[in-house]
XYZ file of C-alpha atoms in Angstrom:
622
model
C 6.722 29.604 19.151
C 4.980 26.392 20.166
C 6.920 23.580 21.825
C 5.795 20.052 21.028
C 7.157 16.803 19.705
C 7.754 16.117 16.021
C 4.795 13.714 15.910
C 2.483 16.165 17.664
C 3.562 18.949 15.306
C 2.995 16.753 12.259
C -0.559 15.869 13.307
C -1.365 19.534 13.968
C 0.086 20.492 10.578
C -1.823 17.801 8.667
C -5.104 18.790 10.303
C -4.714 22.330 8.936
C -4.245 21.447 5.248
C -7.038 22.144 2.739
C -7.588 21.786 -0.992
C -9.618 24.110 -3.173
C -10.857 23.649 -6.718
C -13.508 25.681 -8.507
C -14.132 27.608 -5.297
C -14.878 24.466 -3.239
C -12.621 24.190 -0.209
C -12.313 21.068 1.926
C -9.952 19.544 4.413
C -7.408 17.351 2.639
C -6.145 14.788 5.176
C -9.283 13.795 7.037
C -8.093 10.739 9.011
C -5.095 8.561 9.858
C -4.972 4.774 9.662
C -2.606 3.015 12.020
C -1.171 -0.176 13.412
C 1.158 0.483 16.330
C 4.457 -1.047 17.340
C 7.641 0.183 18.955
C 8.437 2.322 15.900
C 5.417 4.616 16.211
C 3.425 3.919 19.377
C 5.186 6.543 21.496
C 5.417 9.024 18.626
C 2.494 9.205 16.196
C 0.415 7.024 18.526
C 0.792 9.437 21.429
C 0.242 12.419 19.133
C -3.057 10.978 17.874
C -4.188 10.635 21.476
C -2.977 14.161 22.267
C -4.857 15.635 19.292
C -7.805 13.269 18.952
C -10.024 16.313 18.431
C -8.042 17.245 15.302
C -7.364 13.911 13.605
C -9.807 10.967 13.435
C -8.179 7.542 13.691
C -9.023 4.229 11.984
C -7.590 0.961 13.280
C -6.373 -1.376 10.562
C -5.443 -5.058 10.670
C -2.919 -5.218 7.841
C -0.597 -2.446 6.705
C -1.071 -3.084 2.981
C -4.833 -3.087 3.476
C -4.712 0.262 5.262
C -3.121 1.808 2.169
C -5.801 0.206 -0.026
C -8.496 1.722 2.182
C -6.832 5.132 1.911
C -6.591 4.764 -1.867
C -10.266 3.844 -2.124
C -11.101 6.942 -0.110
C -8.929 9.192 -2.293
C -10.345 7.840 -5.542
C -13.925 8.274 -4.389
C -12.985 11.831 -3.351
C -11.539 12.596 -6.811
C -8.109 13.101 -5.207
C -9.307 16.194 -3.326
C -9.242 14.388 0.049
C -6.877 11.743 1.373
C -5.841 9.686 4.378
C -2.509 9.128 6.120
C -1.182 5.711 7.185
C 1.213 5.126 10.083
C 3.129 1.915 10.832
C 5.917 0.660 13.030
C 9.421 -0.064 11.726
C 10.404 -3.376 10.133
C 7.594 -5.574 8.776
C 4.983 -2.889 9.390
C 6.867 -0.574 7.070
C 7.698 -3.123 4.368
C 4.054 -4.214 4.274
C 3.322 -0.751 2.862
C 5.245 -1.344 -0.361
C 2.477 -3.057 -2.361
C -0.097 -0.456 -1.382
C 2.317 2.360 -2.173
C 2.992 0.932 -5.626
C -0.741 0.692 -6.274
C -1.291 4.317 -5.207
C 1.563 5.677 -7.305
C 0.720 3.672 -10.428
C -2.898 4.824 -10.204
C -1.797 8.373 -9.276
C -3.853 8.521 -6.123
C -2.665 10.437 -3.043
C -1.816 8.687 0.218
C 0.592 9.853 2.929
C 2.735 7.083 4.456
C 4.296 7.629 7.879
C 6.389 4.544 8.674
C 8.489 4.435 11.805
C 12.224 4.145 11.321
C 15.267 3.102 13.329
C 16.930 5.482 15.805
C 18.514 8.519 14.187
C 20.810 9.060 17.191
C 22.035 5.414 17.192
C 21.779 4.930 20.987
C 21.648 1.188 20.377
C 22.688 -0.494 17.158
C 21.191 -2.665 15.839
C 17.707 -2.320 17.257
C 14.881 -4.802 16.930
C 13.790 -5.161 13.256
C 16.691 -3.061 11.951
C 18.174 -3.965 8.572
C 21.964 -3.821 8.746
C 23.645 -2.751 5.517
C 27.450 -3.033 5.804
C 28.231 -0.274 3.326
C 25.606 2.330 4.431
C 24.616 3.361 7.919
C 21.667 5.448 6.767
C 19.732 2.687 4.952
C 16.690 1.067 6.519
C 13.872 -1.113 5.225
C 11.964 2.101 4.505
C 14.247 2.659 1.532
C 12.143 -0.035 -0.174
C 9.509 2.693 -0.432
C 11.668 5.050 -2.500
C 10.916 3.610 -5.971
C 7.169 3.392 -5.268
C 6.832 6.885 -3.793
C 6.385 10.160 -5.648
C 8.259 11.863 -2.820
C 10.384 10.374 -0.036
C 12.172 11.928 2.915
C 13.598 10.713 6.198
C 13.183 13.212 9.031
C 16.388 12.861 11.085
C 16.127 16.284 12.791
C 12.986 18.005 14.088
C 13.395 21.180 12.053
C 13.628 19.131 8.851
C 9.929 18.334 9.203
C 8.924 21.825 8.051
C 10.248 21.717 4.457
C 9.490 17.997 4.139
C 5.853 18.389 5.210
C 5.343 21.272 2.781
C 6.922 19.335 -0.067
C 4.797 16.313 0.769
C 1.637 18.418 0.515
C 2.760 19.944 -2.770
C 3.150 16.522 -4.352
C 0.003 15.028 -2.835
C -2.190 17.831 -4.202
C -0.554 18.147 -7.629
C -2.804 16.373 -10.182
C 0.174 15.596 -12.419
C 2.530 14.400 -9.680
C 0.389 12.771 -7.021
C 0.775 9.256 -5.667
C 2.235 7.754 -2.518
C 4.311 10.143 -0.415
C 6.553 8.740 2.331
C 7.914 10.563 5.363
C 10.044 8.050 7.250
C 10.118 8.965 10.939
C 12.899 7.600 13.193
C 11.267 6.598 16.450
C 13.483 8.811 18.600
C 12.905 11.875 16.399
C 9.133 11.361 16.556
C 9.241 11.860 20.309
C 11.732 14.776 20.318
C 10.436 18.255 21.201
C 11.151 21.434 19.243
C 10.054 25.077 19.282
C 7.856 25.352 16.183
C 6.916 28.621 14.486
C 3.177 29.207 14.832
C 2.963 29.778 11.080
C 3.617 26.078 10.551
C 0.221 25.277 12.068
C -1.785 27.951 10.273
C -4.487 26.777 7.877
C -3.043 26.392 4.400
C -5.032 26.006 1.175
C -3.556 24.109 -1.767
C -5.308 25.123 -4.963
C -5.681 22.216 -7.362
C -4.865 23.772 -10.684
C -6.922 23.555 -13.831
C -4.165 23.955 -16.371
C -5.330 25.627 -19.593
C -3.970 24.330 -22.916
C -1.335 26.103 -24.944
C -3.001 27.877 -27.878
C -0.734 26.363 -30.527
C -1.242 22.848 -29.136
C -4.981 23.469 -28.995
C -5.126 24.652 -32.607
C -3.115 21.655 -33.815
C -5.349 19.246 -31.917
C -8.549 20.827 -33.215
C -7.251 20.779 -36.793
C -6.385 17.078 -36.596
C -9.764 16.185 -35.116
C -11.606 18.351 -37.619
C -9.993 16.531 -40.571
C -10.746 13.066 -39.202
C -13.281 10.838 -40.943
C -13.382 8.216 -38.170
C -12.362 9.884 -34.890
C -12.578 8.028 -31.580
C -12.284 9.345 -28.018
C -10.678 7.141 -25.353
C -11.647 8.339 -21.873
C -9.267 7.541 -19.014
C -9.298 8.138 -15.287
C -8.206 11.734 -15.773
C -11.732 12.553 -16.962
C -13.141 11.544 -13.581
C -10.424 13.148 -11.450
C -10.956 16.409 -13.324
C -14.723 16.199 -12.895
C -14.957 16.496 -16.673
C -17.829 14.056 -17.260
C -20.340 16.738 -18.251
C -17.838 18.425 -20.562
C -17.063 15.092 -22.222
C -20.769 14.343 -22.604
C -21.434 17.707 -24.248
C -18.412 17.424 -26.538
C -19.290 13.893 -27.646
C -22.966 14.712 -28.182
C -22.187 17.848 -30.199
C -19.550 16.274 -32.432
C -20.979 12.746 -32.581
C -17.551 11.279 -31.798
C -17.902 7.882 -30.074
C -16.318 7.443 -26.647
C -14.608 4.253 -25.485
C -13.276 3.922 -21.943
C -10.293 2.458 -20.155
C -10.837 0.603 -16.886
C -10.217 3.823 -14.930
C -12.373 5.873 -17.292
C -15.403 3.582 -17.513
C -18.441 5.498 -16.335
C -17.166 8.832 -17.607
C -20.220 8.573 -19.827
C -23.236 6.668 -18.517
C -24.126 3.490 -20.341
C -27.185 5.035 -21.968
C -25.313 7.935 -23.595
C -25.597 7.644 -27.406
C -21.839 8.071 -27.881
C -20.763 5.585 -25.194
C -19.388 2.403 -26.821
C -18.001 0.753 -23.684
C -14.613 -0.541 -22.657
C -11.650 -0.625 -25.027
C -8.658 -2.904 -25.461
C -8.052 -6.500 -24.473
C -11.079 -6.445 -22.175
C -13.088 -4.119 -24.380
C -16.339 -4.449 -26.298
C -16.504 -5.578 -29.906
C -17.824 -2.199 -31.015
C -15.130 -0.157 -29.247
C -12.322 -2.383 -30.519
C -13.663 -2.305 -34.080
C -13.761 1.482 -33.971
C -10.215 1.511 -32.596
C -8.940 -0.655 -35.455
C -10.407 1.676 -38.061
C -9.980 5.078 -36.389
C -7.862 7.638 -38.218
C -7.616 10.019 -35.234
C -7.721 8.821 -31.629
C -8.243 11.403 -28.870
C -6.932 10.150 -25.540
C -8.335 12.100 -22.581
C -6.668 11.434 -19.251
C -5.188 8.049 -20.164
C -1.620 6.753 -19.987
C -2.203 4.120 -22.709
C -1.375 0.910 -20.851
C -0.892 -2.331 -22.741
C -4.422 -3.549 -21.952
C -5.831 -0.398 -23.559
C -3.697 -0.663 -26.715
C -3.907 -4.480 -26.870
C -0.122 -4.477 -26.542
C 0.167 -2.006 -29.449
C -1.850 -4.147 -31.873
C -5.235 -2.423 -31.677
C -4.979 0.832 -33.623
C -4.566 -0.528 -37.114
C -5.384 2.342 -39.474
C -2.226 2.917 -41.548
C -2.358 6.688 -41.040
C -3.725 6.793 -37.498
C -2.733 9.811 -35.430
C -3.188 10.421 -31.718
C -4.157 13.554 -29.814
C -3.475 13.242 -26.091
C -5.188 15.606 -23.669
C -3.500 15.035 -20.314
C -2.488 17.035 -17.256
C 0.815 15.108 -17.196
C 3.191 16.028 -20.009
C 4.773 12.566 -20.009
C 1.420 10.993 -20.905
C 0.487 13.604 -23.482
C 3.409 12.507 -25.680
C 2.702 8.771 -25.704
C 2.160 7.036 -29.066
C 3.889 9.956 -30.826
C 0.753 12.012 -30.226
C -0.004 15.652 -30.741
C 0.274 16.738 -27.099
C -2.381 18.847 -25.413
C -1.108 19.392 -21.884
C -4.090 20.590 -19.878
C -6.738 19.746 -17.346
C -9.268 17.415 -18.962
C -12.261 19.669 -18.392
C -10.473 22.799 -19.596
C -9.127 21.078 -22.680
C -12.456 19.516 -23.662
C -14.337 22.773 -23.263
C -11.853 24.691 -25.396
C -11.845 21.955 -28.056
C -15.639 22.089 -27.994
C -15.540 25.802 -28.792
C -13.176 25.323 -31.742
C -15.123 22.328 -33.106
C -18.614 23.666 -32.456
C -19.643 23.262 -36.102
C -18.011 19.873 -36.580
C -19.929 16.579 -36.612
C -19.021 13.096 -37.775
C -20.767 11.703 -40.844
C -24.238 10.217 -40.511
C -22.888 6.952 -41.907
C -20.247 6.691 -39.163
C -22.742 7.544 -36.423
C -25.213 4.960 -37.735
C -22.454 2.327 -37.942
C -21.404 2.529 -34.303
C -25.011 2.845 -33.082
C -25.900 -0.416 -34.837
C -22.795 -2.167 -33.512
C -23.617 -0.973 -30.012
C -27.073 -2.568 -30.280
C -25.496 -5.863 -31.334
C -23.187 -5.789 -28.326
C -26.161 -5.087 -26.072
C -27.708 -8.309 -27.310
C -24.512 -10.202 -26.420
C -24.565 -8.660 -22.949
C -28.195 -9.670 -22.482
C -27.289 -13.228 -23.479
C -24.387 -13.344 -21.021
C -26.595 -12.047 -18.204
C -29.554 -14.300 -18.977
C -30.322 -17.110 -16.519
C -33.039 -19.310 -18.043
C -32.776 -21.870 -15.242
C -33.357 -20.183 -11.886
C -32.553 -23.434 -10.048
C -29.064 -23.832 -11.538
C -25.740 -22.751 -10.116
C -25.017 -19.269 -11.554
C -22.163 -18.394 -13.872
C -19.993 -15.409 -13.112
C -21.727 -13.303 -15.757
C -25.118 -14.296 -14.350
C -23.976 -12.935 -10.984
C -23.291 -9.637 -12.745
C -26.676 -9.868 -14.454
C -28.417 -10.331 -11.119
C -26.647 -7.243 -9.769
C -27.486 -5.334 -12.948
C -31.212 -5.736 -12.285
C -30.826 -4.533 -8.690
C -28.532 -1.532 -8.520
C -29.178 2.149 -9.178
C -26.826 5.055 -9.756
C -26.252 5.218 -5.997
C -24.451 1.861 -5.895
C -20.654 1.614 -6.177
C -18.943 -1.582 -7.415
C -15.332 -2.326 -6.495
C -13.052 -4.898 -8.101
C -9.385 -5.267 -8.970
C -8.153 -8.663 -10.109
C -8.998 -12.003 -11.680
C -11.452 -12.574 -14.514
C -14.031 -10.162 -13.081
C -12.314 -6.984 -14.379
C -12.581 -8.313 -17.934
C -16.238 -9.259 -17.610
C -17.062 -5.963 -15.911
C -15.201 -3.873 -18.474
C -16.984 -5.608 -21.352
C -20.447 -5.997 -19.862
C -21.208 -3.716 -16.924
C -23.750 -0.966 -17.578
C -22.615 2.031 -15.565
C -25.355 4.272 -14.256
C -23.296 7.048 -12.668
C -19.837 8.512 -13.077
C -18.488 6.947 -9.867
C -20.303 3.600 -9.849
C -17.508 1.677 -11.573
C -14.444 1.356 -9.339
C -12.038 -1.196 -10.822
C -8.393 -0.800 -9.811
C -6.514 -1.975 -12.881
C -3.336 0.047 -12.870
C -1.814 -2.493 -10.487
C -4.613 -5.096 -10.589
C -3.863 -5.958 -6.989
C -5.478 -9.005 -5.418
C -6.713 -8.128 -1.951
C -7.610 -4.522 -2.824
C -11.386 -4.818 -2.896
C -12.422 -5.302 0.749
C -10.274 -2.527 2.268
C -11.017 -0.228 -0.667
C -14.728 -0.731 -0.028
C -14.155 0.532 3.505
C -12.386 3.634 2.180
C -15.164 4.267 -0.332
C -17.839 3.819 2.331
C -16.072 6.404 4.485
C -15.944 8.823 1.555
C -19.549 8.192 0.446
C -21.581 7.456 3.582
C -25.060 6.098 3.004
C -24.413 4.713 -0.470
C -24.474 0.944 -1.155
C -20.861 -0.182 -1.665
C -20.185 -3.627 -3.184
C -16.828 -5.428 -3.113
C -16.794 -8.173 -5.749
C -14.065 -10.762 -5.080
C -13.094 -14.208 -6.231
C -11.936 -16.891 -3.852
C -8.293 -16.252 -4.727
C -8.560 -12.565 -3.912
C -10.521 -13.244 -0.737
C -7.776 -15.501 0.586
C -5.189 -12.798 -0.058
C -6.621 -10.180 2.296
C -9.851 -10.751 4.236
C -8.654 -9.182 7.488
C -10.268 -5.769 7.045
C -13.681 -7.390 7.433
C -12.956 -6.914 11.136
C -12.373 -3.205 10.516
C -15.693 -2.892 8.682
C -17.400 -4.554 11.646
C -15.614 -2.293 14.124
C -16.435 0.861 12.125
C -20.037 -0.346 11.578
C -19.758 0.136 7.832
C -22.401 -1.885 5.939
C -20.210 -2.842 2.984
C -21.572 -5.623 0.774
C -19.111 -8.373 -0.043
C -19.900 -10.753 -2.909
C -17.583 -13.787 -2.877
C -17.589 -15.789 -6.128
C -15.960 -19.138 -5.449
C -14.708 -21.129 -8.459
C -12.033 -23.017 -6.494
C -8.941 -21.501 -8.040
C -7.328 -18.775 -10.090
C -9.703 -18.943 -13.055
C -8.311 -15.933 -14.903
C -4.707 -17.064 -14.705
C -5.839 -20.642 -15.308
C -7.283 -19.596 -18.649
C -4.175 -17.597 -19.466
C -1.995 -20.529 -18.449
C -3.878 -22.750 -20.868
C -3.565 -20.163 -23.642
C 0.225 -19.928 -23.299
C 0.825 -23.667 -23.081
C 1.320 -23.942 -19.315
C -1.688 -26.282 -19.013
C -3.328 -24.548 -16.007
C -0.483 -25.770 -13.791
C -0.770 -24.517 -10.207
C -3.981 -22.551 -10.690
C -6.613 -24.750 -8.979
C -7.474 -25.024 -5.300
C -7.744 -28.808 -5.353
C -6.097 -31.882 -3.907
C -3.281 -33.369 -5.956
C -4.039 -36.434 -8.030
C -1.768 -39.474 -8.348
C 0.295 -37.755 -11.062
C 0.971 -34.668 -8.975
C -1.540 -32.473 -10.783
C -4.265 -30.386 -9.136
C -7.258 -32.196 -10.611
C -8.709 -33.833 -7.509
C -11.790 -32.633 -5.623
C -11.988 -29.045 -4.298
C -10.388 -28.372 -0.952
C -12.743 -28.451 2.047
C -12.402 -24.699 2.577
C -15.458 -22.721 3.707
C -14.954 -19.043 2.868
C -18.473 -18.165 4.012
C -17.750 -19.585 7.457
C -14.497 -17.624 7.519
C -16.294 -14.349 6.744
C -18.842 -15.120 9.451
C -16.055 -15.829 11.948
C -14.684 -12.333 11.291
C -18.016 -10.762 12.157
C -19.879 -10.518 8.869
C -23.487 -11.454 8.331
C -23.341 -14.157 5.631
C -25.957 -15.184 3.057
C -25.268 -18.368 1.084
C -26.671 -18.591 -2.448
C -26.711 -21.960 -4.204
C -28.913 -21.119 -7.195
C -29.698 -18.147 -9.383
C -32.934 -17.661 -7.448
C -31.086 -17.763 -4.120
C -28.601 -15.268 -5.486
C -31.234 -12.719 -6.493
C -32.846 -12.918 -3.059
C -29.515 -12.685 -1.234
C -28.327 -9.667 -3.234
C -31.602 -7.846 -2.604
C -31.301 -8.626 1.098
C -27.687 -7.454 1.198
C -28.476 -4.171 -0.523
C -30.844 -3.237 2.304
C -28.443 -4.382 5.040
C -27.340 -2.067 7.827
C -24.391 -4.246 8.901
C -21.437 -5.659 6.907
C -22.949 -8.454 4.815
C -21.416 -11.161 2.628
C -23.164 -12.984 -0.212
C -21.301 -16.225 -0.899
C -21.915 -18.134 -4.137
C -20.154 -21.013 -5.845
C -20.118 -20.205 -9.557
C -20.309 -22.568 -12.513
C -16.774 -23.472 -13.602
C -17.551 -25.072 -16.966
C -16.138 -22.643 -19.555
C -18.595 -23.921 -22.154
C -21.520 -22.430 -20.221
C -19.836 -19.356 -18.743
C -21.579 -17.002 -21.170
C -18.781 -14.419 -21.153
C -17.782 -13.079 -24.585
C -14.140 -13.869 -25.356
C -11.436 -11.213 -25.467
C -11.963 -8.884 -28.402
C -8.281 -7.993 -28.747
C -4.886 -9.528 -28.005
C -2.625 -9.121 -24.966
C 1.074 -9.898 -25.083
C 2.150 -12.583 -22.614
C 5.262 -14.183 -24.147
C 5.189 -17.914 -24.807
C 8.113 -20.316 -24.495
C 10.093 -20.138 -27.749
C 11.103 -23.795 -27.485
C 9.177 -26.618 -25.821
C 8.452 -30.325 -26.201
C 4.873 -30.337 -24.916
C 2.282 -29.975 -27.723
C 0.222 -27.316 -25.931
C 3.221 -25.007 -25.635
C 4.266 -25.558 -29.255
C 0.763 -24.686 -30.462
C 0.618 -21.639 -28.188
C 3.931 -20.376 -29.592
C 2.585 -20.618 -33.128
C -0.452 -18.580 -32.124
C 1.757 -16.045 -30.349
C 3.938 -15.592 -33.431
C 0.832 -14.903 -35.501
C -0.440 -12.187 -33.143
C 2.860 -10.454 -32.524
C 3.242 -9.584 -36.196
C 0.352 -7.133 -35.800
C 2.268 -5.002 -33.303
C 3.382 -1.629 -34.555
C 5.295 1.376 -33.366
C 3.293 4.575 -33.627
C 5.855 7.079 -34.833
């Protein structure tokens, strides 16, 4: 037996957990992020000091941002490694909720260790305690229940043993993973117990590669083999499985084109003959055309969100059928598909064997190759900057980056209009270059996620692309990057407002109300001059090296400088806000944002008419 506190035992346990896949074994929880208060300073805080040799520690500035950093780390590690996050009770704990939702929606593992109120009730209420008249066992940590894949509150020391094991089971299960919460009352954290030595022994969690059921496999292969216009849609499950090579071989052998979701983009490199780019509302013209005419659609590792399906209006073939290869049974049945419940790599390789002699028609292959070339020309036009002395557009910023990066670079984004432009236009050079969080599309994700990615991929250039709206949401982890000496590259594109939602607001008849960062005019609108806010100066005040770019030429020089930087560096650029010169191709498919059914303002009336026209194209796939 080994006598130690609950917090000390937990840190020792976490340090001894490993994952193994395909014979490669690695430590799973490699560090803990923390912000300390009275709910965890004497528990987890003391334990991290006690066992500093076992568990590295990262100091965060915002609890939500710490989760984002952990998520970035887990995604870059293909879910085979993860971080823990500890907070105090009260606001420290509730600040975790947004990050936990992001992790669970994107199915990325992160262990949350919020402090909790006293289990023994020596004083009641304590500072930051939520009092619920009808339940003495409820605390603010219960907010984390609906956004966690597993939740437990450790009210006795011995309860840690089954809870910790269950937490590890969920975190390492590719079909179940997400945020896991172990709420730790502050008195229990500090309580000692005689622990069995077996609890601290090294434990290896094998990440399964589930093989497909033979009957499901035969049915899937038969459906694909009969298809005249098949299309593959690659989701994030391709990357988490490490199935990129298997997908490449399968697509090349069969000639089936491959479109990608936001999470799946990069599963095939841009230059692969079968890669046709992003699909859905933010997709390419070629991918969306193929989706509209496909008779069999093979979803690999995707959960078919509304952006991917264009709110169920995209797949228009009257007899279209779906085949869903997914490790999660719930996702394999979406869109009334033929389910193929399996690991993405295993399923693709077994389909490849059954369809070894199958190839799409030469006419179909020629059709999508020609359409891909036409889209390339549109991308070139969007990236082009004929006037090097002009203020750049957002797509010209991407074009400048496109000429600079290699397969080593990693680009991170999450919200605003950038995800759409990136999904349509970005030319991925490696399977992990494209890192756009679009399951939750959370403003404020990019900077902390870049820190997590930099920790997971040391030595590689990591770029966080953010708009001014996103920057203002969560810039605090710049200080963490400075403290950790991580040379992340931050590109701030300032267009003085919420441009993405501004455009959407206009489209739905809300007239861009409340979407600009400007002074009010005499009528109460936000059409005055931009606010005198200097985001570059703010980044510099937090410790970043800042390069200001006023023209396209300045931008190219600043980006090149930043790529070679050895300290955290920000490139700040004001982008052209005139939509008529933005250069970005419009959306290639619809997205359902309901419009007011009755209104007196002409813009809203017109928007409702347009909405009614689009919604008639929605269908149920049964």
